[in-house]
């Protein structure tokens, strides 16, 4: 299981940032390069059917070893892309051996310092080996930690046919970070009763509740004319959009002011011009009703801003992104229960917190594949201070192997 670190260090060197602006699948060629390398590695491990399909989904099978006939097929899924919000080219991973609570100063940027005071989770990592990037890029533990853990667990199962388990399917998806990870996932071809994404945080996490998510696009239209002759004629869409953003609630309903089960509205991209300014927002809540209320609030604030600028107008579009997976998982309690068993067998405490985001599982659950999320050891994802510990990754491998055992043991025949 110590191979997981070696794999992880190898995988993070692939530049697999996804690109929201691309219509291709995968959205970037770097993901395909990594996926082809994964297929080769899986085949070399003996997973003979490993392949990547036309949409950039790698699937492979660890054949069953059990003598029982009714052991369901289960799956493990991780995404190969990294967030486009932070540079992910030429990642140089650094292993900080035997962490003792010291500040970890990253050599590429002296202002990039991983401190215990800012990262309470580091208190649980004394004596462990912490992996970071060099301070100028993300690390990509989100989700190459998950990929490395699944491949290592598969290698372990292939090397130990005496471990009884049913068929185990592996899936490595593209473009999760731009919300398309499940888009072309062929649930029928995957053919599993349920699956687990390995895309979570600290040791012991089993996540069965995610945000529900919508996106909104506001296009503010103004009127552009030569600024020297604009009196009484120009309507500046940049100022209308700024007025709207200024009126968004600041001390509530924002990412900066919410936690736990609280939702938010979040403007995250703006393309500005006098004639036309586009603002993209995401809306998040654990309840669909809460999303509707937030959409109404955004619409009202946009229309009020427009009303303060005669001659301006706004177009509003809303699109569904994903829904809280809890709705589906509540009717498959064994999927969560067995995950809890596996975590305990790996000598960890089960932790369940609501995911303040979505995973591939949020969509897959609604596509007929109940898919909660397990810890992969990711911390500070999408940041140059991203880190993961070797020991957490090794525990995640152990949990995957134990889960395969639990599903086999619980089958009646
Ligand atoms: Zn992720």
Short mmCIF file of N, CA, C and O in Angstrom, two decimals, residues 254-319:
data_model
loop_
_atom_site.label_atom_id
_atom_site.label_comp_id
_atom_site.label_asym_id
_atom_site.label_seq_id
_atom_site.Cartn_x
_atom_site.Cartn_y
_atom_site.Cartn_z
N UNK A 254 -23.31 34.54 1.40
CA UNK A 254 -22.12 34.60 0.55
C UNK A 254 -21.17 33.47 0.98
O UNK A 254 -21.24 33.00 2.12
N UNK A 255 -20.29 33.04 0.09
CA UNK A 255 -19.32 32.01 0.50
C UNK A 255 -18.48 32.46 1.69
O UNK A 255 -18.12 31.65 2.54
N UNK A 256 -18.19 33.76 1.74
CA UNK A 256 -17.32 34.29 2.78
C UNK A 256 -17.99 34.30 4.15
O UNK A 256 -17.32 34.47 5.17
N UNK A 257 -19.33 34.16 4.19
CA UNK A 257 -20.02 34.33 5.47
C UNK A 257 -20.87 33.13 5.86
O UNK A 257 -21.67 33.21 6.78
N UNK A 258 -20.72 31.99 5.16
CA UNK A 258 -21.57 30.84 5.46
C UNK A 258 -20.75 29.58 5.69
O UNK A 258 -19.61 29.47 5.23
N UNK A 259 -21.36 28.62 6.39
CA UNK A 259 -20.73 27.32 6.64
C UNK A 259 -21.84 26.32 6.97
O UNK A 259 -23.02 26.68 6.98
N UNK A 260 -21.44 25.07 7.23
CA UNK A 260 -22.41 24.05 7.63
C UNK A 260 -23.49 23.87 6.59
O UNK A 260 -23.22 23.61 5.43
N UNK A 261 -24.75 24.03 7.02
CA UNK A 261 -25.88 23.82 6.11
C UNK A 261 -26.38 25.10 5.44
O UNK A 261 -27.43 25.10 4.82
N UNK A 262 -25.64 26.21 5.58
CA UNK A 262 -26.09 27.47 4.98
C UNK A 262 -25.72 27.53 3.50
O UNK A 262 -24.62 27.14 3.12
N UNK A 263 -26.62 28.06 2.70
CA UNK A 263 -26.36 28.21 1.27
C UNK A 263 -25.88 29.61 0.94
O UNK A 263 -25.77 30.47 1.80
N UNK A 264 -25.59 29.84 -0.35
CA UNK A 264 -25.10 31.16 -0.76
C UNK A 264 -25.37 31.43 -2.23
O UNK A 264 -25.75 30.54 -2.98
N UNK A 265 -25.20 32.71 -2.61
CA UNK A 265 -25.11 33.09 -4.02
C UNK A 265 -23.71 33.68 -4.21
O UNK A 265 -23.19 34.35 -3.32
N UNK A 266 -23.11 33.38 -5.37
CA UNK A 266 -21.69 33.70 -5.53
C UNK A 266 -21.38 34.12 -6.97
O UNK A 266 -21.38 33.28 -7.87
N UNK A 267 -21.15 35.44 -7.20
CA UNK A 267 -20.70 35.84 -8.53
C UNK A 267 -19.23 35.43 -8.68
O UNK A 267 -18.42 35.70 -7.80
N UNK A 268 -18.91 34.74 -9.78
CA UNK A 268 -17.54 34.22 -9.89
C UNK A 268 -16.84 34.58 -11.19
O UNK A 268 -15.62 34.42 -11.29
N UNK A 269 -17.57 35.03 -12.18
CA UNK A 269 -16.92 35.47 -13.42
C UNK A 269 -17.68 36.67 -13.93
O UNK A 269 -18.91 36.71 -13.87
N UNK A 270 -16.94 37.66 -14.45
CA UNK A 270 -17.60 38.79 -15.07
C UNK A 270 -16.84 39.15 -16.34
O UNK A 270 -15.61 39.16 -16.35
N UNK A 271 -17.59 39.35 -17.42
CA UNK A 271 -16.98 39.83 -18.66
C UNK A 271 -17.56 41.20 -18.90
O UNK A 271 -18.77 41.34 -19.10
N UNK A 272 -16.70 42.21 -18.90
CA UNK A 272 -17.21 43.57 -18.85
C UNK A 272 -17.02 44.33 -20.14
O UNK A 272 -15.97 44.26 -20.78
N UNK A 273 -18.03 45.06 -20.52
CA UNK A 273 -17.97 46.01 -21.62
C UNK A 273 -19.06 47.04 -21.38
O UNK A 273 -20.02 46.77 -20.65
N UNK A 274 -18.91 48.22 -21.95
CA UNK A 274 -19.90 49.27 -21.75
C UNK A 274 -21.25 48.84 -22.32
O UNK A 274 -22.30 49.03 -21.72
N UNK A 275 -21.21 48.21 -23.49
CA UNK A 275 -22.44 47.84 -24.16
C UNK A 275 -23.11 46.64 -23.48
O UNK A 275 -24.33 46.54 -23.44
N UNK A 276 -22.26 45.76 -22.92
CA UNK A 276 -22.78 44.49 -22.45
C UNK A 276 -21.84 43.94 -21.41
O UNK A 276 -20.64 43.81 -21.64
N UNK A 277 -22.36 43.62 -20.25
CA UNK A 277 -21.55 43.00 -19.19
C UNK A 277 -22.27 41.75 -18.69
O UNK A 277 -23.44 41.80 -18.34
N UNK A 278 -21.52 40.66 -18.69
CA UNK A 278 -22.09 39.38 -18.28
C UNK A 278 -21.55 39.00 -16.90
O UNK A 278 -20.34 39.06 -16.67
N UNK A 279 -22.45 38.63 -16.01
CA UNK A 279 -22.05 38.16 -14.69
C UNK A 279 -22.55 36.74 -14.53
O UNK A 279 -23.74 36.46 -14.73
N UNK A 280 -21.63 35.83 -14.21
CA UNK A 280 -22.01 34.44 -13.94
C UNK A 280 -22.04 34.23 -12.43
O UNK A 280 -21.13 34.65 -11.72
N UNK A 281 -23.10 33.59 -11.96
CA UNK A 281 -23.21 33.30 -10.52
C UNK A 281 -23.52 31.83 -10.32
O UNK A 281 -24.13 31.19 -11.18
N UNK A 282 -23.11 31.32 -9.17
CA UNK A 282 -23.59 30.01 -8.77
C UNK A 282 -24.45 30.18 -7.52
O UNK A 282 -24.21 31.06 -6.68
N UNK A 283 -25.49 29.35 -7.44
CA UNK A 283 -26.38 29.32 -6.28
C UNK A 283 -26.22 27.96 -5.62
O UNK A 283 -26.21 26.94 -6.29
N UNK A 284 -26.14 27.97 -4.28
CA UNK A 284 -25.95 26.71 -3.57
C UNK A 284 -26.87 26.66 -2.36
O UNK A 284 -27.03 27.65 -1.64
N UNK A 285 -27.46 25.48 -2.13
CA UNK A 285 -28.29 25.26 -0.95
C UNK A 285 -28.43 23.75 -0.80
O UNK A 285 -28.18 23.01 -1.75
N UNK A 286 -28.82 23.29 0.39
CA UNK A 286 -29.04 21.85 0.55
C UNK A 286 -30.46 21.46 0.17
O UNK A 286 -30.77 20.28 0.05
N UNK A 287 -31.34 22.46 0.03
CA UNK A 287 -32.74 22.20 -0.33
C UNK A 287 -33.04 22.89 -1.66
O UNK A 287 -32.59 24.01 -1.89
N UNK A 288 -33.84 22.24 -2.49
CA UNK A 288 -34.20 22.83 -3.78
C UNK A 288 -34.98 24.13 -3.57
O UNK A 288 -34.80 25.11 -4.30
N UNK A 289 -35.83 24.14 -2.55
CA UNK A 289 -36.60 25.35 -2.27
C UNK A 289 -35.68 26.54 -1.96
O UNK A 289 -35.92 27.66 -2.41
N UNK A 290 -34.62 26.26 -1.23
CA UNK A 290 -33.65 27.30 -0.91
C UNK A 290 -32.99 27.87 -2.16
O UNK A 290 -32.67 29.06 -2.23
N UNK A 291 -32.79 27.01 -3.15
CA UNK A 291 -32.22 27.47 -4.43
C UNK A 291 -33.18 28.43 -5.12
O UNK A 291 -32.77 29.46 -5.65
N UNK A 292 -34.47 28.05 -5.12
CA UNK A 292 -35.48 28.89 -5.78
C UNK A 292 -35.51 30.27 -5.14
O UNK A 292 -35.57 31.29 -5.82
N UNK A 293 -35.47 30.30 -3.81
CA UNK A 293 -35.48 31.59 -3.11
C UNK A 293 -34.28 32.44 -3.50
O UNK A 293 -34.38 33.65 -3.69
N UNK A 294 -33.13 31.78 -3.63
CA UNK A 294 -31.91 32.54 -3.97
C UNK A 294 -31.98 33.07 -5.39
O UNK A 294 -31.53 34.18 -5.66
N UNK A 295 -32.54 32.28 -6.28
CA UNK A 295 -32.69 32.75 -7.67
C UNK A 295 -33.61 33.97 -7.71
O UNK A 295 -33.34 34.94 -8.42
N UNK A 296 -34.67 33.93 -6.91
CA UNK A 296 -35.59 35.08 -6.87
C UNK A 296 -34.89 36.33 -6.34
O UNK A 296 -35.09 37.43 -6.84
N UNK A 297 -34.08 36.14 -5.32
CA UNK A 297 -33.34 37.27 -4.75
C UNK A 297 -32.41 37.89 -5.80
O UNK A 297 -32.38 39.12 -5.98
N UNK A 298 -31.66 37.04 -6.50
CA UNK A 298 -30.73 37.54 -7.51
C UNK A 298 -31.49 38.30 -8.60
O UNK A 298 -31.10 39.40 -9.01
N UNK A 299 -32.60 37.72 -9.02
CA UNK A 299 -33.38 38.37 -10.08
C UNK A 299 -33.89 39.73 -9.62
O UNK A 299 -33.81 40.73 -10.35
N UNK A 300 -34.41 39.79 -8.38
CA UNK A 300 -34.93 41.06 -7.86
C UNK A 300 -33.82 42.12 -7.81
O UNK A 300 -34.00 43.24 -8.27
N UNK A 301 -32.65 41.73 -7.29
CA UNK A 301 -31.55 42.69 -7.18
C UNK A 301 -31.09 43.17 -8.56
O UNK A 301 -30.75 44.34 -8.74
N UNK A 302 -31.09 42.26 -9.54
CA UNK A 302 -30.68 42.63 -10.90
C UNK A 302 -31.67 43.63 -11.49
O UNK A 302 -31.29 44.64 -12.09
N UNK A 303 -32.97 43.35 -11.29
CA UNK A 303 -33.99 44.25 -11.86
C UNK A 303 -33.98 45.61 -11.16
O UNK A 303 -34.17 46.64 -11.80
N UNK A 304 -33.70 45.61 -9.86
CA UNK A 304 -33.62 46.89 -9.14
C UNK A 304 -32.43 47.72 -9.63
O UNK A 304 -32.54 48.93 -9.80
N UNK A 305 -31.30 47.03 -9.90
CA UNK A 305 -30.13 47.76 -10.41
C UNK A 305 -30.44 48.36 -11.77
O UNK A 305 -30.10 49.51 -12.06
N UNK A 306 -31.09 47.58 -12.61
CA UNK A 306 -31.46 48.06 -13.95
C UNK A 306 -32.40 49.27 -13.84
O UNK A 306 -32.25 50.26 -14.56
N UNK A 307 -33.33 49.20 -12.89
CA UNK A 307 -34.30 50.30 -12.73
C UNK A 307 -33.61 51.61 -12.34
O UNK A 307 -34.10 52.69 -12.65
N UNK A 308 -32.46 51.49 -11.67
CA UNK A 308 -31.73 52.70 -11.28
C UNK A 308 -30.91 53.29 -12.45
O UNK A 308 -30.30 54.33 -12.30
N UNK A 309 -30.88 52.58 -13.56
CA UNK A 309 -30.11 53.03 -14.74
C UNK A 309 -31.01 53.03 -15.97
O UNK A 309 -30.99 52.06 -16.75
N UNK A 310 -31.77 54.11 -16.17
CA UNK A 310 -32.73 54.13 -17.29
C UNK A 310 -32.03 53.83 -18.61
O UNK A 310 -30.93 54.32 -18.87
N UNK A 311 -32.66 53.00 -19.41
CA UNK A 311 -32.09 52.61 -20.70
C UNK A 311 -31.38 51.27 -20.65
O UNK A 311 -31.09 50.68 -21.68
N UNK A 312 -31.07 50.79 -19.42
CA UNK A 312 -30.42 49.48 -19.30
C UNK A 312 -31.48 48.39 -19.27
O UNK A 312 -32.65 48.65 -18.97
N UNK A 313 -31.05 47.18 -19.58
CA UNK A 313 -31.93 46.04 -19.39
C UNK A 313 -31.09 44.82 -19.03
O UNK A 313 -29.85 44.86 -19.15
N UNK A 314 -31.73 43.76 -18.58
CA UNK A 314 -30.98 42.57 -18.18
C UNK A 314 -31.69 41.33 -18.69
O UNK A 314 -32.92 41.26 -18.71
N UNK A 315 -30.88 40.38 -19.17
CA UNK A 315 -31.39 39.05 -19.54
C UNK A 315 -30.92 38.08 -18.46
O UNK A 315 -29.75 38.10 -18.07
N UNK A 316 -31.82 37.19 -18.04
CA UNK A 316 -31.49 36.28 -16.95
C UNK A 316 -31.72 34.84 -17.39
O UNK A 316 -32.80 34.52 -17.89
N UNK A 317 -30.70 34.01 -17.25
CA UNK A 317 -30.86 32.58 -17.57
C UNK A 317 -30.42 31.77 -16.36
O UNK A 317 -29.49 32.15 -15.65
N UNK A 318 -31.11 30.67 -16.12
CA UNK A 318 -30.76 29.81 -14.99
C UNK A 318 -30.62 28.38 -15.48
O UNK A 318 -31.36 27.96 -16.36
N UNK A 319 -29.60 27.67 -15.00
CA UNK A 319 -29.46 26.27 -15.41
C UNK A 319 -29.22 25.39 -14.19
O UNK A 319 -28.52 25.78 -13.25
#
